[in-house]
């Protein structure tokens, strides 16, 4: 049986783990500490997924092609055989969407807990 993890399942697991971590570190649960921990986890997911998104967009394809060309010339003397050129955007894939959704959902939860901290 293959276990498929959805965005909501992963987000709820992360929130529960953050609450357990908060209980271990601070010995209590408060909106302020929850906001801090969830924001740190959300920023990790967002930074990784946005960097992955930039690679997928093709922004570094020419740089990757140029560096690959230079390194292959440095390794061998004759340029008779050409190396297959696979763009960097095709090799990283589009798996950035799930961490992006999880990061955005965690950021929204973090902002909601910050709102509750200040107004309740």
PDB file of C-alpha atoms in Angstrom:
ATOM      1  CA  UNK A   1       0.000   0.000   0.000  1.00  0.00           C
ATOM      2  CA  UNK A   2       1.445   3.296  -1.091  1.00  0.00           C
ATOM      3  CA  UNK A   3       1.040   6.164   1.344  1.00  0.00           C
ATOM      4  CA  UNK A   4       0.207   9.432  -0.384  1.00  0.00           C
ATOM      5  CA  UNK A   5       0.762  12.541   1.682  1.00  0.00           C
ATOM      6  CA  UNK A   6      -1.388  15.529   0.803  1.00  0.00           C
ATOM      7  CA  UNK A   7      -0.650  19.155   1.564  1.00  0.00           C
ATOM      8  CA  UNK A   8      -3.170  19.303   4.400  1.00  0.00           C
ATOM      9  CA  UNK A   9      -1.895  16.095   5.981  1.00  0.00           C
ATOM     10  CA  UNK A  10       1.720  17.276   5.876  1.00  0.00           C
ATOM     11  CA  UNK A  11       0.771  20.707   7.207  1.00  0.00           C
ATOM     12  CA  UNK A  12      -1.214  19.230  10.096  1.00  0.00           C
ATOM     13  CA  UNK A  13       1.661  16.878  10.970  1.00  0.00           C
ATOM     14  CA  UNK A  14       4.083  19.817  10.983  1.00  0.00           C
ATOM     15  CA  UNK A  15       1.764  21.924  13.167  1.00  0.00           C
ATOM     16  CA  UNK A  16       1.401  19.072  15.663  1.00  0.00           C
ATOM     17  CA  UNK A  17       5.168  18.553  15.747  1.00  0.00           C
ATOM     18  CA  UNK A  18       5.683  22.288  16.266  1.00  0.00           C
ATOM     19  CA  UNK A  19       3.228  22.259  19.165  1.00  0.00           C
ATOM     20  CA  UNK A  20       5.038  19.286  20.732  1.00  0.00           C
ATOM     21  CA  UNK A  21       8.343  21.105  20.245  1.00  0.00           C
ATOM     22  CA  UNK A  22       6.854  24.186  21.876  1.00  0.00           C
ATOM     23  CA  UNK A  23       5.739  22.133  24.862  1.00  0.00           C
ATOM     24  CA  UNK A  24       9.209  20.624  25.208  1.00  0.00           C
ATOM     25  CA  UNK A  25      11.113  23.907  24.874  1.00  0.00           C
ATOM     26  CA  UNK A  26       8.843  26.461  26.561  1.00  0.00           C
ATOM     27  CA  UNK A  27       6.781  24.141  28.827  1.00  0.00           C
ATOM     28  CA  UNK A  28       3.567  25.860  27.681  1.00  0.00           C
ATOM     29  CA  UNK A  29       1.615  26.659  24.537  1.00  0.00           C
ATOM     30  CA  UNK A  30       0.997  30.287  23.650  1.00  0.00           C
ATOM     31  CA  UNK A  31       0.122  32.115  20.461  1.00  0.00           C
ATOM     32  CA  UNK A  32       3.406  34.020  20.523  1.00  0.00           C
ATOM     33  CA  UNK A  33       5.641  30.945  20.667  1.00  0.00           C
ATOM     34  CA  UNK A  34       3.477  29.133  18.132  1.00  0.00           C
ATOM     35  CA  UNK A  35       3.850  32.059  15.754  1.00  0.00           C
ATOM     36  CA  UNK A  36       7.624  32.040  16.104  1.00  0.00           C
ATOM     37  CA  UNK A  37       8.069  28.322  15.548  1.00  0.00           C
ATOM     38  CA  UNK A  38       5.593  28.101  12.662  1.00  0.00           C
ATOM     39  CA  UNK A  39       7.149  31.115  10.961  1.00  0.00           C
ATOM     40  CA  UNK A  40      10.601  29.527  11.128  1.00  0.00           C
ATOM     41  CA  UNK A  41       9.322  26.269   9.624  1.00  0.00           C
ATOM     42  CA  UNK A  42       7.273  28.125   6.980  1.00  0.00           C
ATOM     43  CA  UNK A  43      10.273  30.231   5.983  1.00  0.00           C
ATOM     44  CA  UNK A  44      12.345  27.067   5.501  1.00  0.00           C
ATOM     45  CA  UNK A  45       9.710  25.578   3.185  1.00  0.00           C
ATOM     46  CA  UNK A  46       9.230  28.864   1.310  1.00  0.00           C
ATOM     47  CA  UNK A  47      12.946  29.497   0.765  1.00  0.00           C
ATOM     48  CA  UNK A  48      13.546  25.975  -0.561  1.00  0.00           C
ATOM     49  CA  UNK A  49      10.478  25.980  -2.813  1.00  0.00           C
ATOM     50  CA  UNK A  50      11.041  29.496  -4.186  1.00  0.00           C
ATOM     51  CA  UNK A  51      14.669  28.678  -4.991  1.00  0.00           C
ATOM     52  CA  UNK A  52      13.472  25.501  -6.698  1.00  0.00           C
ATOM     53  CA  UNK A  53      10.872  27.547  -8.590  1.00  0.00           C
ATOM     54  CA  UNK A  54      13.552  29.931  -9.862  1.00  0.00           C
ATOM     55  CA  UNK A  55      15.613  26.991 -11.116  1.00  0.00           C
ATOM     56  CA  UNK A  56      12.524  25.507 -12.784  1.00  0.00           C
ATOM     57  CA  UNK A  57      11.693  28.807 -14.505  1.00  0.00           C
ATOM     58  CA  UNK A  58      14.848  28.628 -16.609  1.00  0.00           C
ATOM     59  CA  UNK A  59      16.635  31.618 -15.135  1.00  0.00           C
ATOM     60  CA  UNK A  60      19.915  29.710 -14.822  1.00  0.00           C
ATOM     61  CA  UNK A  61      19.716  27.632 -18.017  1.00  0.00           C
ATOM     62  CA  UNK A  62      22.214  29.736 -19.963  1.00  0.00           C
ATOM     63  CA  UNK A  63      24.633  29.900 -17.017  1.00  0.00           C
ATOM     64  CA  UNK A  64      24.381  26.119 -16.603  1.00  0.00           C
ATOM     65  CA  UNK A  65      24.955  25.590 -20.329  1.00  0.00           C
ATOM     66  CA  UNK A  66      27.980  27.910 -20.313  1.00  0.00           C
ATOM     67  CA  UNK A  67      29.566  26.298 -17.284  1.00  0.00           C
ATOM     68  CA  UNK A  68      28.998  22.821 -18.684  1.00  0.00           C
ATOM     69  CA  UNK A  69      30.594  23.853 -21.955  1.00  0.00           C
ATOM     70  CA  UNK A  70      33.635  25.340 -20.224  1.00  0.00           C
ATOM     71  CA  UNK A  71      34.161  22.361 -17.930  1.00  0.00           C
ATOM     72  CA  UNK A  72      33.925  19.863 -20.799  1.00  0.00           C
ATOM     73  CA  UNK A  73      36.515  21.848 -22.752  1.00  0.00           C
ATOM     74  CA  UNK A  74      38.821  21.885 -19.760  1.00  0.00           C
ATOM     75  CA  UNK A  75      38.545  18.108 -19.311  1.00  0.00           C
ATOM     76  CA  UNK A  76      39.433  17.121 -22.851  1.00  0.00           C
ATOM     77  CA  UNK A  77      41.543  18.579 -25.586  1.00  0.00           C
ATOM     78  CA  UNK A  78      39.552  17.675 -28.716  1.00  0.00           C
ATOM     79  CA  UNK A  79      36.031  19.040 -29.169  1.00  0.00           C
ATOM     80  CA  UNK A  80      35.012  16.416 -31.685  1.00  0.00           C
ATOM     81  CA  UNK A  81      32.206  14.908 -29.622  1.00  0.00           C
ATOM     82  CA  UNK A  82      29.372  17.007 -28.263  1.00  0.00           C
ATOM     83  CA  UNK A  83      27.827  16.372 -24.871  1.00  0.00           C
ATOM     84  CA  UNK A  84      24.052  16.155 -24.650  1.00  0.00           C
ATOM     85  CA  UNK A  85      22.698  19.488 -23.450  1.00  0.00           C
ATOM     86  CA  UNK A  86      19.845  19.074 -20.947  1.00  0.00           C
ATOM     87  CA  UNK A  87      18.636  22.424 -19.577  1.00  0.00           C
ATOM     88  CA  UNK A  88      18.755  22.854 -15.835  1.00  0.00           C
ATOM     89  CA  UNK A  89      15.051  23.703 -15.771  1.00  0.00           C
ATOM     90  CA  UNK A  90      14.212  20.289 -17.241  1.00  0.00           C
ATOM     91  CA  UNK A  91      16.414  18.400 -14.800  1.00  0.00           C
ATOM     92  CA  UNK A  92      15.021  19.880 -11.562  1.00  0.00           C
ATOM     93  CA  UNK A  93      11.371  19.094 -12.263  1.00  0.00           C
ATOM     94  CA  UNK A  94       8.252  20.767 -10.948  1.00  0.00           C
ATOM     95  CA  UNK A  95       8.193  19.270  -7.458  1.00  0.00           C
ATOM     96  CA  UNK A  96       8.426  22.725  -5.890  1.00  0.00           C
ATOM     97  CA  UNK A  97       4.650  23.099  -5.804  1.00  0.00           C
ATOM     98  CA  UNK A  98       3.966  20.959  -2.730  1.00  0.00           C
ATOM     99  CA  UNK A  99       6.578  22.618  -0.445  1.00  0.00           C
ATOM    100  CA  UNK A 100       5.343  26.000  -1.678  1.00  0.00           C
ATOM    101  CA  UNK A 101       1.754  25.176  -0.734  1.00  0.00           C
ATOM    102  CA  UNK A 102       2.827  23.788   2.638  1.00  0.00           C
ATOM    103  CA  UNK A 103       4.969  26.873   3.319  1.00  0.00           C
ATOM    104  CA  UNK A 104       2.158  29.243   2.387  1.00  0.00           C
ATOM    105  CA  UNK A 105      -0.324  27.358   4.537  1.00  0.00           C
ATOM    106  CA  UNK A 106       2.073  27.396   7.502  1.00  0.00           C
ATOM    107  CA  UNK A 107       2.660  31.117   6.963  1.00  0.00           C
ATOM    108  CA  UNK A 108      -1.088  31.766   6.989  1.00  0.00           C
ATOM    109  CA  UNK A 109      -1.460  29.749  10.200  1.00  0.00           C
ATOM    110  CA  UNK A 110       1.449  31.698  11.688  1.00  0.00           C
ATOM    111  CA  UNK A 111      -0.180  35.022  10.783  1.00  0.00           C
ATOM    112  CA  UNK A 112      -3.501  33.895  12.255  1.00  0.00           C
ATOM    113  CA  UNK A 113      -1.822  32.960  15.543  1.00  0.00           C
ATOM    114  CA  UNK A 114      -0.037  36.322  15.531  1.00  0.00           C
ATOM    115  CA  UNK A 115      -3.395  38.037  15.049  1.00  0.00           C
ATOM    116  CA  UNK A 116      -4.846  36.097  17.998  1.00  0.00           C
ATOM    117  CA  UNK A 117      -1.790  36.952  20.106  1.00  0.00           C
ATOM    118  CA  UNK A 118      -2.292  40.680  19.644  1.00  0.00           C
ATOM    119  CA  UNK A 119      -6.070  40.929  19.744  1.00  0.00           C
ATOM    120  CA  UNK A 120      -7.156  38.218  22.225  1.00  0.00           C
TER     121      UNK A 120
END
